[in-house]
Coordinates of C-alpha atoms and ligand atoms in Angstrom, one line a residue:
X4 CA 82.5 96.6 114.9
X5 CA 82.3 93.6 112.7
X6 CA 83.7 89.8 113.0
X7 CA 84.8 87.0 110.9
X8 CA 83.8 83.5 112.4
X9 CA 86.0 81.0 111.1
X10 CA 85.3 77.2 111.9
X11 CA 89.3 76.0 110.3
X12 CA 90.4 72.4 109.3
X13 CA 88.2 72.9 105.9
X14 CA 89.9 72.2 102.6
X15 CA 89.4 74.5 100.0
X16 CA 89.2 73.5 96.3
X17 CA 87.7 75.7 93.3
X18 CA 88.2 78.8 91.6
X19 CA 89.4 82.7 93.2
X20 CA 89.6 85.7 91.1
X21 CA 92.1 88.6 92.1
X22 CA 90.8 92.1 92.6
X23 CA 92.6 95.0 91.3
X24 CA 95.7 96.7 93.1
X25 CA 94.6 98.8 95.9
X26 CA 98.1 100.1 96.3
X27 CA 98.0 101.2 92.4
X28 CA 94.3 102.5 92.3
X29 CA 95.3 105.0 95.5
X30 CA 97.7 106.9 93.4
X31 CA 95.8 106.6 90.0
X32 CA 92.8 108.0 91.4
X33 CA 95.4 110.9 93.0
X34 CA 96.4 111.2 89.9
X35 CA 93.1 112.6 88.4
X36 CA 93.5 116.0 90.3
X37 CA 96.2 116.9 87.6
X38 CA 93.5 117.3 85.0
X39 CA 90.3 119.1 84.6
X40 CA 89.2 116.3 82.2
X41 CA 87.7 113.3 82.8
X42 CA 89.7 109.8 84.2
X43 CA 88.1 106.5 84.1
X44 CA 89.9 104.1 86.2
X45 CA 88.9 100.0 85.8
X46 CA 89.2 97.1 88.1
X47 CA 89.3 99.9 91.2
X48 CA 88.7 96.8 94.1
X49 CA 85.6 97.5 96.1
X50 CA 87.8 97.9 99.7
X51 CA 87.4 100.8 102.5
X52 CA 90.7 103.0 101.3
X53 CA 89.3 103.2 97.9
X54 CA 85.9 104.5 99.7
X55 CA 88.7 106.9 101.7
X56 CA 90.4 108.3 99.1
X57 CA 87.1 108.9 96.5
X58 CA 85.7 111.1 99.7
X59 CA 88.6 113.2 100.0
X60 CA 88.7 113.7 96.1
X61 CA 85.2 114.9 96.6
X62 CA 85.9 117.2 99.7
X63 CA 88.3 118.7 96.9
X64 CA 85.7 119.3 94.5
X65 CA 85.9 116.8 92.1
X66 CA 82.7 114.6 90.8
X67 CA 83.5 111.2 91.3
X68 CA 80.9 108.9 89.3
X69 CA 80.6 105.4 89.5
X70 CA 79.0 104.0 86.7
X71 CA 79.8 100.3 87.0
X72 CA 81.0 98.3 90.1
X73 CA 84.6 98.9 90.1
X74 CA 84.9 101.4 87.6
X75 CA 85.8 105.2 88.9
X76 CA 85.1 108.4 86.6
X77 CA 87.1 111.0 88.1
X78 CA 86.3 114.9 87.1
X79 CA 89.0 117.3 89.0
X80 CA 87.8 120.0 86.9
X81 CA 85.9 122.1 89.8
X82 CA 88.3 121.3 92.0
X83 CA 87.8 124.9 95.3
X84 CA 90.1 123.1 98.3
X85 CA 93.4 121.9 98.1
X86 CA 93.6 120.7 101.8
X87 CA 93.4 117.1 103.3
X88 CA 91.8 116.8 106.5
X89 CA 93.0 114.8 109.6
X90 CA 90.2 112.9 109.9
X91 CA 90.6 111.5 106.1
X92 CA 94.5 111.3 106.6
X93 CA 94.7 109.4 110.0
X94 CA 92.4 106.6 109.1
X95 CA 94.7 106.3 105.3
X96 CA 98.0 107.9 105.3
X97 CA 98.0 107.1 102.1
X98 CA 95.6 110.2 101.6
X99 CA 99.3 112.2 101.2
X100 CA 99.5 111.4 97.8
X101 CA 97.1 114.4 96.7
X102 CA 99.9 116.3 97.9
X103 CA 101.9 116.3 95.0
X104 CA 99.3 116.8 92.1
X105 CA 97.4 119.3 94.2
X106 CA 100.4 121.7 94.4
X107 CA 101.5 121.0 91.1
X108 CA 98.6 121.8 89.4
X109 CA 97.3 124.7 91.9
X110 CA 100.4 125.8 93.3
X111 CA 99.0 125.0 96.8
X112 CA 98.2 122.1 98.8
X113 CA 97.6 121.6 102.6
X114 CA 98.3 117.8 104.0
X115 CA 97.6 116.6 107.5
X116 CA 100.6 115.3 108.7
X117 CA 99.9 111.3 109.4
X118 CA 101.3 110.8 112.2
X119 CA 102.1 107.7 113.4
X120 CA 100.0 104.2 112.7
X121 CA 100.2 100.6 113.9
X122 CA 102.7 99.3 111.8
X123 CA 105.9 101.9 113.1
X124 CA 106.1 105.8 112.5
X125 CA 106.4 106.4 109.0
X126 CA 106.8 109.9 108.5
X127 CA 106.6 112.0 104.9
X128 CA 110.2 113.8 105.3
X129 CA 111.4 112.3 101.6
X130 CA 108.7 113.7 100.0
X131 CA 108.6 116.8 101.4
X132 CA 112.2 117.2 101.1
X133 CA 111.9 116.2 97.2
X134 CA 109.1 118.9 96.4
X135 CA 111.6 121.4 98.3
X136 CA 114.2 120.3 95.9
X137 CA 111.3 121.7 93.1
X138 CA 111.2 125.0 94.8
X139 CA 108.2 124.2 96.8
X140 CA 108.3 126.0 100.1
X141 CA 106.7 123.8 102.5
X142 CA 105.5 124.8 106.3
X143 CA 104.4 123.4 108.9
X144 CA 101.6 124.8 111.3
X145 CA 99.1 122.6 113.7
X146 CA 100.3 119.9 112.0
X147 CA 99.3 120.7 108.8
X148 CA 102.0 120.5 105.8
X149 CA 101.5 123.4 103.5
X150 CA 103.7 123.2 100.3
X151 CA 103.3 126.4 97.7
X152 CA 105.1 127.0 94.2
X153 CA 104.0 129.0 91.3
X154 CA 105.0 126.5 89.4
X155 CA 107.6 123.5 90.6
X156 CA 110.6 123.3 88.7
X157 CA 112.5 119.8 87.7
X158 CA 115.3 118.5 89.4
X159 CA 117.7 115.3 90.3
X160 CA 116.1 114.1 93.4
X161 CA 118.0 111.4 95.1
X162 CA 115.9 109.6 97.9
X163 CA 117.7 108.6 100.6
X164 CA 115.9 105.6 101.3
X165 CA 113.3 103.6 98.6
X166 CA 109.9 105.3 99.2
X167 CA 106.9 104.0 97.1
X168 CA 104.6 107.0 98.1
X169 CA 107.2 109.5 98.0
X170 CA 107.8 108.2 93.9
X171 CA 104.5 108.3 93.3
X172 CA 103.9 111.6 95.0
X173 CA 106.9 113.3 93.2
X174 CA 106.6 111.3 89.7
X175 CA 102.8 113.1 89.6
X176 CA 104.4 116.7 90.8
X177 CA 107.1 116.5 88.0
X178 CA 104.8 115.4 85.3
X179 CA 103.2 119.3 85.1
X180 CA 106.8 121.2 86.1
X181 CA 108.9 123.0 84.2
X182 CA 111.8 120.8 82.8
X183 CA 112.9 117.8 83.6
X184 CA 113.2 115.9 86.7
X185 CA 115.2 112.8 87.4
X186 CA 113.9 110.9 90.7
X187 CA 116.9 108.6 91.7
X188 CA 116.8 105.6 93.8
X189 CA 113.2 105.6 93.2
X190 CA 110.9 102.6 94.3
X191 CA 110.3 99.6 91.2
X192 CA 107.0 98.3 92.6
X193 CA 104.6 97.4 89.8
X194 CA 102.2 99.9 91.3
X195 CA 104.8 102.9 90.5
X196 CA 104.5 101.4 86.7
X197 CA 100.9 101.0 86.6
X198 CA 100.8 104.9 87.7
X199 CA 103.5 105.9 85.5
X200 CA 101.0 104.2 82.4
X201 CA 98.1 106.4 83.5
X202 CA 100.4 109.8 83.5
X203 CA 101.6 108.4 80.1
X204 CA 98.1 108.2 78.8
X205 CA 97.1 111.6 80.2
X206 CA 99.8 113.1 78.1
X207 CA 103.2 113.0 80.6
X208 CA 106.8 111.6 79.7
X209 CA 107.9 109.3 81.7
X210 CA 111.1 107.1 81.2
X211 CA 112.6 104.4 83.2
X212 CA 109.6 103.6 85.4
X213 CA 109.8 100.1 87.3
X214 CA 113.9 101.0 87.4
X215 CA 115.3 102.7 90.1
X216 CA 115.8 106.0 88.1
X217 CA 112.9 107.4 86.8
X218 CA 113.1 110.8 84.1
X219 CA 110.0 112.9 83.9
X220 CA 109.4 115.8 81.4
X221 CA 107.3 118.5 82.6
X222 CA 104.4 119.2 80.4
X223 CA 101.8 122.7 80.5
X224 CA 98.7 120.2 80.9
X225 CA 97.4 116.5 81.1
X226 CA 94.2 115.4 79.5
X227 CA 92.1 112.8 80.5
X228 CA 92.6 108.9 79.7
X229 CA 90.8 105.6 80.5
X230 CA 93.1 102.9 82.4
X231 CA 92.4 99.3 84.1
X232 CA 94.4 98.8 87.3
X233 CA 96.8 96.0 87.8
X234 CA 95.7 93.0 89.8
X235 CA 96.3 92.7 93.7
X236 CA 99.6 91.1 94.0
X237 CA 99.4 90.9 98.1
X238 CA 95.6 89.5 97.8
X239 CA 97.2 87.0 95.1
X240 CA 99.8 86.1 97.4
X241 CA 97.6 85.6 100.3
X242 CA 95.2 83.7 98.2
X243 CA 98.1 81.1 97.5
X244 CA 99.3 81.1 101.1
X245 CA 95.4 80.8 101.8
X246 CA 95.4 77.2 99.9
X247 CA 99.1 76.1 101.6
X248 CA 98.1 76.8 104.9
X249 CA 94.8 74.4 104.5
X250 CA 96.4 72.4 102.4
X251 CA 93.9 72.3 99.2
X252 CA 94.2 72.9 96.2
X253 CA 93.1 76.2 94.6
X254 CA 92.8 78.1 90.9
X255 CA 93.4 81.7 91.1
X256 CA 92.8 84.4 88.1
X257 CA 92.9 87.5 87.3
X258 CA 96.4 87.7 89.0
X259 CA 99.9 88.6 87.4
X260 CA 102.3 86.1 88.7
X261 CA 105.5 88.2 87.0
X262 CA 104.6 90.7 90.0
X263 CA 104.6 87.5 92.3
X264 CA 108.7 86.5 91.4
X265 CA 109.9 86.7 95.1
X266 CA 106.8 85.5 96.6
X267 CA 106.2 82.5 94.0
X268 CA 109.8 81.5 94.7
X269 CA 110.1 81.5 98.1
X270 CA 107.3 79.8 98.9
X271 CA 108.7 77.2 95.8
X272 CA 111.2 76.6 98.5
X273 CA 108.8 76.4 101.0
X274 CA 107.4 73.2 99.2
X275 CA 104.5 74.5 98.0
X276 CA 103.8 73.6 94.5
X277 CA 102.5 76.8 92.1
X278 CA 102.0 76.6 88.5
X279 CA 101.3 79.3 86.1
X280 CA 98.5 77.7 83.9
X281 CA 98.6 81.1 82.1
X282 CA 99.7 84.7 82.1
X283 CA 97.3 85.5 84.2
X284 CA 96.3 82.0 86.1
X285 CA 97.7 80.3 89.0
X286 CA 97.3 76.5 90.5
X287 CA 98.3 76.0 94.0
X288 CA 99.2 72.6 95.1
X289 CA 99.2 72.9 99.0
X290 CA 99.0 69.2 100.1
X291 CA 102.8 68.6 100.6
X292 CA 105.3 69.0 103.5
X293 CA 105.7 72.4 104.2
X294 CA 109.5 73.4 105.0
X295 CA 110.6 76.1 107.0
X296 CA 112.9 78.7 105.1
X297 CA 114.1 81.9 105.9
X298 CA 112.8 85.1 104.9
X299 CA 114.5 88.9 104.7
X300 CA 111.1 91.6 103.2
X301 CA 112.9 93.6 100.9
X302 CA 111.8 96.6 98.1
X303 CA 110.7 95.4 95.0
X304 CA 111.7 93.2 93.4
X305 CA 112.5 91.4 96.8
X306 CA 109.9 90.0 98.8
X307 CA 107.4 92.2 100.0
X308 CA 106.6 93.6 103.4
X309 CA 103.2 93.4 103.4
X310 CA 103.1 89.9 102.9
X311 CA 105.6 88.6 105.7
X312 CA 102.6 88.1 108.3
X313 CA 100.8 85.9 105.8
X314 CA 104.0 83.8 105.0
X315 CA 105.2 83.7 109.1
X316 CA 101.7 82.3 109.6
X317 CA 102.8 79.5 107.0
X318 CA 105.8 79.1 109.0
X319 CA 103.5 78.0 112.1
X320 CA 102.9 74.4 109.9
X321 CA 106.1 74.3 108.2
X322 CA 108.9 71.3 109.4
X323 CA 111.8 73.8 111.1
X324 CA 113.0 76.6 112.3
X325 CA 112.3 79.9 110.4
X326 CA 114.1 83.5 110.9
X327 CA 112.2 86.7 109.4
X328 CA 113.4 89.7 109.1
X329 CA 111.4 92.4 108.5
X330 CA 113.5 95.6 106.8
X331 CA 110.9 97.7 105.8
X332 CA 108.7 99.0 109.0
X333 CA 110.3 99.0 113.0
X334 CA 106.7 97.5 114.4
X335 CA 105.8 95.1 112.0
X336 CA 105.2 92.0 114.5
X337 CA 101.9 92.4 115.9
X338 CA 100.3 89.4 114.5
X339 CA 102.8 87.7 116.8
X340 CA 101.5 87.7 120.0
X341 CA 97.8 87.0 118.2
X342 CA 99.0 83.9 117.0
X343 CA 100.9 82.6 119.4
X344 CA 97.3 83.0 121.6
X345 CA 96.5 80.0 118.7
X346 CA 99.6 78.6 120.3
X347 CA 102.0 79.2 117.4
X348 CA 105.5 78.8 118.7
X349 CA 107.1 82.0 117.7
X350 CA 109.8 84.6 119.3
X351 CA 110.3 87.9 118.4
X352 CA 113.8 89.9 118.9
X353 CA 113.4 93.4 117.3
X354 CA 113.5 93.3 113.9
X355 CA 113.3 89.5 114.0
X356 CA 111.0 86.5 114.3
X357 CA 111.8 83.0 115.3
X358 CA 109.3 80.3 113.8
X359 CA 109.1 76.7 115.0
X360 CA 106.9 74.1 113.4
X361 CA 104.9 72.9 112.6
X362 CA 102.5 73.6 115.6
X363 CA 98.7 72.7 116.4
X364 CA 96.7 76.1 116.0
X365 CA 93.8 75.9 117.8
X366 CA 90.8 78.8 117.8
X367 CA 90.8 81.4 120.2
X368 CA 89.8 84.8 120.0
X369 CA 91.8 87.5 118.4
X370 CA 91.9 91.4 117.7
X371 CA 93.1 92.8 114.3
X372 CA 95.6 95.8 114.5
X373 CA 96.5 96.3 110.5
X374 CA 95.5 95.5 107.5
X375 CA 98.1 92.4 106.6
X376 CA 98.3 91.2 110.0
X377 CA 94.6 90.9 110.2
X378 CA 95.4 88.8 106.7
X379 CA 97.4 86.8 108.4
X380 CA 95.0 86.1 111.1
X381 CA 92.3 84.9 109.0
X382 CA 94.9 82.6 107.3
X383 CA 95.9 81.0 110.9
X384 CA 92.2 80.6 111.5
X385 CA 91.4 78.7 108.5
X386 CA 94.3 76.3 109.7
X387 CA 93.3 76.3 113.2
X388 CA 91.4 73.3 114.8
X389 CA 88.2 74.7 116.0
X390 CA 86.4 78.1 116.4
X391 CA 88.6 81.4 115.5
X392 CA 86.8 85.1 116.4
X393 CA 88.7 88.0 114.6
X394 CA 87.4 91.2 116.1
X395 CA 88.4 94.3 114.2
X396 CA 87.9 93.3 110.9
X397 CA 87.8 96.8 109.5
X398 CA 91.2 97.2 109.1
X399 CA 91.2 93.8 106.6
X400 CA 88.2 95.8 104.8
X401 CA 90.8 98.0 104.1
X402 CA 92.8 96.5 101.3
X403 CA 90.6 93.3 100.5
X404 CA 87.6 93.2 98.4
X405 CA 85.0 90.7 100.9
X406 CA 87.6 88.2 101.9
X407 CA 84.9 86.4 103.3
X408 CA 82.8 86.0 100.8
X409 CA 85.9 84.8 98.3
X410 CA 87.1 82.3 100.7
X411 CA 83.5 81.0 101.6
X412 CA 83.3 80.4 97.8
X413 CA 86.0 78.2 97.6
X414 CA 85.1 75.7 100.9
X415 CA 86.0 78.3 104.1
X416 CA 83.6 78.5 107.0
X417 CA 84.1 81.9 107.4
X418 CA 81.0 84.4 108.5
X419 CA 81.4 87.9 109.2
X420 CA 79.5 88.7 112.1
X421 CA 77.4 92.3 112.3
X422 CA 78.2 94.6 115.4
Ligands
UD1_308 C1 103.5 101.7 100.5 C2 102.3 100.7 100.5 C3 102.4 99.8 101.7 C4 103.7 99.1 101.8 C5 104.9 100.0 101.7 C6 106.2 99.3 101.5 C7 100.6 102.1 99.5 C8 99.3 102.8 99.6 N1 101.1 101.5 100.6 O1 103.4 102.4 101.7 O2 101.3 98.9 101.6 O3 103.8 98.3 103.0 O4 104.7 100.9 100.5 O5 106.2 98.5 100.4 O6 101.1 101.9 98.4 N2 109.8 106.6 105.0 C9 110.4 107.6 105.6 N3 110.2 108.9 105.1 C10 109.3 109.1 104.1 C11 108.7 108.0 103.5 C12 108.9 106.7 103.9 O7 111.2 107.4 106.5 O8 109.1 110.3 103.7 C13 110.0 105.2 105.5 C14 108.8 104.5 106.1 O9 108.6 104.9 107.4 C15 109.1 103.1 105.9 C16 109.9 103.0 104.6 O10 110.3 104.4 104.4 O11 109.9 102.6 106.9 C17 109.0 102.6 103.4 O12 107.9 103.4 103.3 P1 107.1 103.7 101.9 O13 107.7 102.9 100.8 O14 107.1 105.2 101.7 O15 105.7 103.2 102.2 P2 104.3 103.8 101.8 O16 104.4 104.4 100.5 O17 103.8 104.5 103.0

């Protein structure tokens, strides 16, 4: 298993371009089983889920080309199994998201369930309750899903909680039923727009995207389209924390800070200074005093989940006391007892974590258990005083196109180390 090797107390200065959105590309590259035409997605990031989910579209049948780094021709039109395996969904849950066009379009699909993973259970009951609601009749058997319809039918569906798989998986089903379905308290990430553009250009109607009620009308058939992917707005975020936490000063493009509000503002407040240079260009200022401030992750448009370990490893140098809450997942502390092994002064209470700073990080040796928590690690050993070992870095190969080699570009002594 591979290692990063960081050697912290460097500053940073230069230029960073974003990748694109691996939370967007996932369901865009789902999205290409609705269609036996062609899909060319751009900007897909070069990171380990993408790898995931192109192998399970091609254990499906379809003929995934890749004619240019980063771009993805997707051709669902020989498409002979309509089943995810385990071993696909248990290293990326997010493989569930064929479920939706695969029954909608073939009137069958079989789905591994997930189970659970690192950062708390996360089950699939709200979108399998949804497709119900479209006349899908779903079973379970050795923990595989089946859902079956002849054809799904629209309807109101009101999620009990915000899911941003379960819209996605349900805003693809609806696009090829019959009449029209309203998906209420849906999630308003910019990855449920970026998907809802794609379906748009393949020939679906889709109102109200990016608000919490979303109308879909059923069509007979999509066709296929041509699309570029959002930027990364968790890489972007890290990126900025990434020049805060060394204190440096660092350009970043190819990012859209009006996905970045909650982030960009809170760490405003945290004394970092961020300037948009343009629409899609960022300068972060990192050099002053860092203040502690509080932080609740929320849904879109509040501030993220998935990038509350990279801002509570900020909170380790920041004057204060911080309280986090994290909402979103039960078991979303793990990073914690990593970096209090850098001697970070940090206590955990359930859904909370106390920060006190700022503290002296020193290297050590640490073990990656998810994706942003291994983000966050990285970060806290670029600010550490001496040598930092991450072991486990697959699961930051996950969701971040060769962190290593972006922040080595920019001034980090950062190696990854073969095993
Ligand atoms: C997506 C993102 C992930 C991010 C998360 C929250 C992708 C590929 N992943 O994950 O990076 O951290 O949104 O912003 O886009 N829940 C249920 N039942 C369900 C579905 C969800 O109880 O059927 C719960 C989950 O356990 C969790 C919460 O709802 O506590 C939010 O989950 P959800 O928004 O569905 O997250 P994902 O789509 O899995």
């Amino acid at each position: 298993m591979d290692k990063f090797r960081i050697v912290g107390g460097k500053q940073l200065s230069g230029t960073v371009a974003v990748s694109g959105a691996k939370n967007s590309a996932l369901p865009c590259l789902a999205a290409a089983l609705l269609t036996p035409e062609t899909v060319t997605l751009h900007n897909v990031p070069y990171v380990r889920d993408l790898i995931t989910m192109r192998r399970l579209l091609e254990d499906l049948g379809c003929t995934v080309l890749v004619p240019a780094l980063r771009t993805h021709q997707i051709n669902a039109g020989t498409v002979d199994a309509c089943e995810a395996p385990y071993e696909l969904v248990k290293t990326m849950r997010a493989s569930v998201l064929v479920l939706g066009p695969l029954v909608a379009r073939f009137g069958e699909a079989r789905v591994s369930l997930p189970g659970g993973c690192a950062i708390g259970q996360r089950p699939i009951d709200l979108h399998l309750k949804a497709l119900e609601q479209m006349g899908a009749k779903i079973e379970l058997q050795g923990g595989v899903v089946q859902a079956r319809a002849d054809r799904l039918q629209g309807a109101d569906i009101e999620f009990e909680m915000v899911t941003v798989g379960g819209t996605e998986n349900l805003m693809m089903a609806a696009t090829l039923a019959q009449g029209t379905t309203r998906l209420i308290n849906a999630a308003c990430e910019p990855e449920i727009s970026d998907l809802a553009d794609l379906l748009t250009k393949m020939g679906a109607y889709i109102e109200g995207a990016g608000t919490s009620t979303i109308t879909i009308e059923g069509v007979n058939a999509l066709g296929g389209a041509i699309h570029t992917i959002i930027p990364d707005r968790i890489e972007t975020g890290t990126l900025i924390i990434a020049a805060a936490i060394t204190r440096s000063e660092l350009i970043i493009t190819d990012c859209n800070p009006q996905h970045l509000t909650a982030v960009l503002d809170k760490l405003r407040d945290a004394g970092v200074v961020i300037e948009e240079v343009n629409e899609t260009t960022l300068r972060v200022k990192g050099n002053g005093q860092l203040r502690a401030v509080d932080l609740t992750t929320e849904v879109y448009p509040g501030f993220p989940t998935d990038m509350q370990a990279q801002y509570l490893t900020l909170m380790t140098q920041a004057e204060g006391d911080a309280e986090i809450n994290e909402t979103i997942f039960e078991n979303r502390f793990m990073h914690v007892s990593e970096l209090q092994r850098l001697g970070a002064n940090l206590r955990v209470h359930g859904h909370q974590c106390h920060t006190h700073g700022p503290t002296l990080l020193t290297g050590a040796k640490l073990i990656a258990s998810d994706l942003r928590a291994s983000a966050s690690l990285v970060l806290a050993g670029l600010a550490a005083q001496g040598e930092t070992w991450i072991d486990r870095v697959y699961h930051i190969d996950r969701g971040y196109e060769k962190i290593e080699e972006k922040l080595r570009s920019v001034g980090a002594e950062i190696e990854r180390i073969k095993g």
